[in-house]
Tab-separated table of C-alpha atoms in Angstrom:
chain	number	residue	atom	x	y	z
A	1	UNK	CA	30.002	-45.558	-65.401
A	2	UNK	CA	31.421	-48.447	-63.360
A	3	UNK	CA	34.586	-46.391	-62.638
A	4	UNK	CA	32.439	-43.478	-61.439
A	5	UNK	CA	30.550	-45.740	-59.021
A	6	UNK	CA	33.812	-47.261	-57.785
A	7	UNK	CA	35.201	-43.813	-57.025
A	8	UNK	CA	32.211	-42.772	-54.869
A	9	UNK	CA	33.235	-43.046	-51.193
A	10	UNK	CA	31.424	-45.654	-49.151
A	11	UNK	CA	30.991	-43.052	-46.365
A	12	UNK	CA	31.193	-39.329	-46.829
A	13	UNK	CA	30.712	-36.893	-43.948
A	14	UNK	CA	30.420	-33.146	-44.681
A	15	UNK	CA	29.736	-30.245	-42.395
A	16	UNK	CA	28.672	-32.484	-39.536
A	17	UNK	CA	27.421	-30.614	-36.455
A	18	UNK	CA	26.246	-32.342	-33.288
A	19	UNK	CA	24.982	-31.334	-29.910
A	20	UNK	CA	24.424	-32.911	-26.489
A	21	UNK	CA	21.596	-30.837	-25.056
A	22	UNK	CA	22.886	-27.303	-25.284
A	23	UNK	CA	26.506	-28.352	-25.680
A	24	UNK	CA	27.772	-27.939	-29.263
A	25	UNK	CA	30.284	-30.795	-29.736
A	26	UNK	CA	30.952	-31.101	-33.485
A	27	UNK	CA	31.641	-28.067	-35.595
A	28	UNK	CA	31.562	-29.016	-39.294
A	29	UNK	CA	33.356	-32.354	-39.274
A	30	UNK	CA	34.215	-33.719	-42.713
A	31	UNK	CA	35.988	-36.859	-44.005
A	32	UNK	CA	35.427	-39.786	-46.287
A	33	UNK	CA	36.164	-43.491	-46.475
A	34	UNK	CA	36.534	-45.591	-49.550
A	35	UNK	CA	35.198	-49.151	-49.695
A	36	UNK	CA	37.613	-51.588	-48.011
A	37	UNK	CA	39.626	-48.848	-46.259
A	38	UNK	CA	40.582	-48.700	-42.647
A	39	UNK	CA	40.527	-45.175	-41.431
A	40	UNK	CA	41.112	-43.818	-37.875
A	41	UNK	CA	39.949	-40.733	-36.043
A	42	UNK	CA	42.769	-39.633	-33.689
A	43	UNK	CA	42.747	-36.881	-31.130
A	44	UNK	CA	42.910	-36.005	-27.482
A	45	UNK	CA	40.100	-36.835	-25.089
A	46	UNK	CA	37.131	-34.599	-25.721
A	47	UNK	CA	38.101	-33.874	-29.351
A	48	UNK	CA	34.741	-35.264	-30.517
A	49	UNK	CA	35.822	-38.650	-31.885
A	50	UNK	CA	33.220	-40.804	-30.161
A	51	UNK	CA	30.523	-38.187	-30.848
A	52	UNK	CA	31.431	-38.428	-34.562
A	53	UNK	CA	30.873	-42.213	-34.526
A	54	UNK	CA	27.591	-41.799	-32.706
A	55	UNK	CA	26.475	-39.041	-35.099
A	56	UNK	CA	27.257	-41.190	-38.138
A	57	UNK	CA	25.263	-44.026	-36.547
A	58	UNK	CA	22.338	-41.723	-35.750
A	59	UNK	CA	22.616	-42.126	-31.952
A	60	UNK	CA	23.117	-38.421	-31.241
A	61	UNK	CA	19.657	-36.835	-31.147
A	62	UNK	CA	20.603	-33.407	-32.569
A	63	UNK	CA	22.822	-33.377	-35.611
A	64	UNK	CA	22.966	-31.563	-38.880
A	65	UNK	CA	25.115	-31.583	-42.031
A	66	UNK	CA	25.482	-34.453	-44.377
A	67	UNK	CA	26.344	-38.131	-43.908
A	68	UNK	CA	26.064	-40.283	-47.050
A	69	UNK	CA	26.539	-44.047	-47.029
A	70	UNK	CA	26.674	-45.798	-50.375
A	71	UNK	CA	25.646	-42.407	-51.894
A	72	UNK	CA	22.450	-42.278	-49.829
A	73	UNK	CA	21.898	-39.428	-47.315
A	74	UNK	CA	21.297	-40.714	-43.790
A	75	UNK	CA	21.415	-37.500	-41.642
A	76	UNK	CA	17.681	-37.446	-41.060
A	77	UNK	CA	17.275	-41.187	-40.446
A	78	UNK	CA	17.028	-42.929	-37.063
A	79	UNK	CA	19.729	-45.268	-35.957
A	80	UNK	CA	17.758	-48.488	-36.671
A	81	UNK	CA	17.208	-47.409	-40.306
A	82	UNK	CA	20.965	-46.543	-40.612
A	83	UNK	CA	21.857	-50.012	-39.229
A	84	UNK	CA	19.646	-51.750	-41.794
A	85	UNK	CA	21.654	-50.056	-44.526
A	86	UNK	CA	24.834	-51.847	-43.397
A	87	UNK	CA	26.566	-49.872	-40.623
A	88	UNK	CA	27.361	-51.377	-37.237
A	89	UNK	CA	28.679	-49.646	-34.060
A	90	UNK	CA	30.894	-51.291	-31.419
A	91	UNK	CA	30.892	-48.876	-28.383
A	92	UNK	CA	33.839	-48.273	-26.109
A	93	UNK	CA	31.804	-49.575	-23.114
A	94	UNK	CA	31.227	-52.825	-25.120
A	95	UNK	CA	27.623	-53.258	-23.969
A	96	UNK	CA	27.814	-56.951	-23.046
A	97	UNK	CA	24.529	-58.304	-21.632
A	98	UNK	CA	25.266	-59.795	-18.154
A	99	UNK	CA	22.270	-62.076	-18.195
A	100	UNK	CA	23.302	-63.780	-21.491
A	101	UNK	CA	26.116	-66.160	-22.159
A	102	UNK	CA	28.700	-65.588	-24.984
A	103	UNK	CA	26.740	-67.444	-27.656
A	104	UNK	CA	23.483	-65.708	-26.723
A	105	UNK	CA	25.254	-62.320	-26.842
A	106	UNK	CA	26.559	-63.211	-30.317
A	107	UNK	CA	23.142	-64.258	-31.566
A	108	UNK	CA	21.256	-61.286	-30.180
A	109	UNK	CA	21.788	-58.572	-32.870
A	110	UNK	CA	19.458	-59.030	-35.873
A	111	UNK	CA	20.789	-59.785	-39.282
A	112	UNK	CA	20.091	-56.647	-41.326
A	113	UNK	CA	21.591	-57.596	-44.657
A	114	UNK	CA	22.918	-60.690	-46.358
A	115	UNK	CA	26.584	-61.476	-46.240
A	116	UNK	CA	27.241	-61.544	-42.461
A	117	UNK	CA	29.589	-63.993	-40.896
A	118	UNK	CA	28.148	-67.220	-39.494
A	119	UNK	CA	28.556	-68.263	-35.901
A	120	UNK	CA	31.160	-70.853	-36.988
A	121	UNK	CA	33.163	-68.202	-38.897
A	122	UNK	CA	33.080	-65.952	-35.826
A	123	UNK	CA	34.315	-68.784	-33.577
A	124	UNK	CA	37.051	-69.426	-36.106
A	125	UNK	CA	38.144	-65.791	-35.855
A	126	UNK	CA	37.762	-65.738	-32.065
A	127	UNK	CA	38.619	-69.293	-30.711
A	128	UNK	CA	38.599	-68.010	-27.146
A	129	UNK	CA	34.882	-67.222	-27.503
A	130	UNK	CA	34.126	-70.716	-28.708
A	131	UNK	CA	35.833	-72.122	-25.585
A	132	UNK	CA	33.814	-69.724	-23.366
A	133	UNK	CA	30.534	-69.862	-25.314
A	134	UNK	CA	28.515	-70.958	-22.284
A	135	UNK	CA	30.047	-68.408	-19.880
A	136	UNK	CA	28.269	-65.233	-18.942
A	137	UNK	CA	29.581	-62.337	-21.026
A	138	UNK	CA	30.534	-60.285	-18.000
A	139	UNK	CA	32.684	-63.084	-16.600
A	140	UNK	CA	35.061	-62.841	-19.507
A	141	UNK	CA	38.404	-61.015	-19.335
A	142	UNK	CA	38.569	-57.531	-20.764
A	143	UNK	CA	40.102	-58.760	-23.961
A	144	UNK	CA	37.539	-61.497	-24.402
A	145	UNK	CA	34.736	-58.979	-23.776
A	146	UNK	CA	36.194	-56.774	-26.533
A	147	UNK	CA	36.384	-59.753	-28.911
A	148	UNK	CA	32.722	-60.551	-28.066
A	149	UNK	CA	31.702	-56.916	-28.708
A	150	UNK	CA	33.331	-57.005	-32.136
A	151	UNK	CA	32.212	-60.526	-32.942
A	152	UNK	CA	28.597	-59.626	-32.134
A	153	UNK	CA	28.311	-57.108	-34.981
A	154	UNK	CA	29.845	-59.407	-37.625
A	155	UNK	CA	26.694	-61.496	-38.011
A	156	UNK	CA	24.608	-58.541	-38.995
A	157	UNK	CA	25.696	-58.198	-42.600
A	158	UNK	CA	27.128	-54.724	-42.015
A	159	UNK	CA	29.852	-53.698	-44.409
A	160	UNK	CA	31.063	-50.629	-42.398
A	161	UNK	CA	32.253	-51.252	-38.840
A	162	UNK	CA	32.521	-48.298	-36.376
A	163	UNK	CA	34.905	-49.357	-33.630
A	164	UNK	CA	35.332	-47.113	-30.614
A	165	UNK	CA	38.563	-47.544	-28.632
A	166	UNK	CA	38.818	-51.306	-29.002
A	167	UNK	CA	42.208	-51.433	-27.259
A	168	UNK	CA	41.240	-49.303	-24.224
A	169	UNK	CA	42.551	-50.770	-20.937
A	170	UNK	CA	43.865	-54.014	-22.549
A	171	UNK	CA	47.281	-55.650	-21.963
A	172	UNK	CA	49.815	-55.251	-24.799
A	173	UNK	CA	49.559	-58.881	-25.868
A	174	UNK	CA	45.755	-58.523	-26.246
A	175	UNK	CA	46.217	-55.194	-28.107
A	176	UNK	CA	48.384	-57.079	-30.560
A	177	UNK	CA	45.692	-59.787	-30.987
A	178	UNK	CA	42.976	-57.105	-31.569
A	179	UNK	CA	45.225	-55.628	-34.236
A	180	UNK	CA	45.557	-59.011	-35.941
A	181	UNK	CA	41.720	-59.438	-35.859
A	182	UNK	CA	41.157	-55.942	-37.345
A	183	UNK	CA	43.579	-56.626	-40.150
A	184	UNK	CA	41.806	-59.957	-40.866
A	185	UNK	CA	38.423	-58.165	-41.026
A	186	UNK	CA	39.915	-55.663	-43.472
A	187	UNK	CA	41.305	-58.526	-45.584
A	188	UNK	CA	37.783	-60.003	-45.664
A	189	UNK	CA	36.463	-56.793	-47.233
A	190	UNK	CA	35.067	-54.925	-44.258
A	191	UNK	CA	35.399	-51.120	-44.239
A	192	UNK	CA	36.468	-49.916	-40.749
A	193	UNK	CA	36.248	-46.494	-39.075
A	194	UNK	CA	38.340	-46.731	-35.926
A	195	UNK	CA	38.552	-44.336	-32.995
A	196	UNK	CA	41.786	-44.766	-31.115
A	197	UNK	CA	43.693	-43.120	-28.350
A	198	UNK	CA	46.746	-45.333	-28.954
A	199	UNK	CA	48.166	-43.883	-32.151
A	200	UNK	CA	51.053	-46.377	-32.139
A	201	UNK	CA	48.496	-49.126	-32.447
A	202	UNK	CA	46.486	-47.184	-34.967
A	203	UNK	CA	49.561	-46.696	-37.092
A	204	UNK	CA	49.961	-50.468	-37.465
A	205	UNK	CA	46.477	-51.056	-38.984
A	206	UNK	CA	45.228	-47.903	-40.753
A	207	UNK	CA	45.388	-46.639	-44.342
A	208	UNK	CA	44.725	-43.030	-43.264
A	209	UNK	CA	44.361	-40.925	-40.094
A	210	UNK	CA	42.050	-37.956	-39.584
A	211	UNK	CA	43.177	-35.777	-36.658
A	212	UNK	CA	40.457	-34.100	-34.594
A	213	UNK	CA	40.670	-31.096	-32.280
A	214	UNK	CA	37.759	-29.376	-30.515
A	215	UNK	CA	35.098	-30.903	-32.754
A	216	UNK	CA	36.915	-30.303	-36.062
A	217	UNK	CA	39.048	-32.403	-38.374
A	218	UNK	CA	42.250	-30.385	-38.516
A	219	UNK	CA	44.529	-32.708	-40.504
A	220	UNK	CA	44.737	-35.925	-42.456
A	221	UNK	CA	47.775	-38.240	-42.753
A	222	UNK	CA	48.371	-41.367	-44.753
A	223	UNK	CA	50.158	-44.385	-43.182
A	224	UNK	CA	53.375	-43.226	-44.862
A	225	UNK	CA	52.928	-39.669	-43.475
A	226	UNK	CA	52.923	-40.829	-39.858
A	227	UNK	CA	56.541	-41.973	-39.900
A	228	UNK	CA	57.603	-38.682	-41.498
A	229	UNK	CA	55.410	-36.522	-39.248
A	230	UNK	CA	55.743	-38.108	-35.846
A	231	UNK	CA	56.605	-34.804	-34.079
A	232	UNK	CA	53.572	-33.095	-35.616
A	233	UNK	CA	51.314	-35.999	-34.619
A	234	UNK	CA	52.613	-36.009	-31.087
A	235	UNK	CA	51.942	-32.283	-30.864
A	236	UNK	CA	48.368	-32.871	-31.947
A	237	UNK	CA	47.814	-35.703	-29.456
A	238	UNK	CA	49.819	-34.223	-26.575
A	239	UNK	CA	51.958	-37.256	-26.090
């Protein structure tokens, strides 16, 4: 029985459809993530990657299909109920509150389940944030804002982190640091679903890659497959 439970994916998405108004964006997306895995969604702009994250999180108003987390169906639940089950979303735009300083931004999200990181642990992971803890969030550099956006969801007790384009617009040295942080989070037992444009970065951190085109998952590659299938991957991504 224990083996059966262990083999159940932490997150399983099947036949996921999503719309913005009348625009049909996702057309039957399916993938799964095991506990402790780091999985990416790769694809060109407009492929539906961000919409997939938002649909999993319940932020997209109209969606159908099946999204199960810890073997519980969430497709009909609102985003706050989904968050309380242990999912956390870090958006591409970061969503830093300009009127709050770094520490206030970190303390803002509610704790939804036991097991979240303490403020001291977050500062240990992000020493730059401790140095800037009294600074307004919007006065940070782009890299520091991204670290703040990630750090903010670690207190909540979420076990599945949905990270949307965490390296977008950042200098290479900061991208490298974000990669180190993501690997540390995985080592601490977090499960991570990562949307990335930069497949070279994604290849350094992920266990598996799902390739998206036009609202579908069209292929899946393991980390080992990427090195053998670079031409195929570049064709998918148009690079």
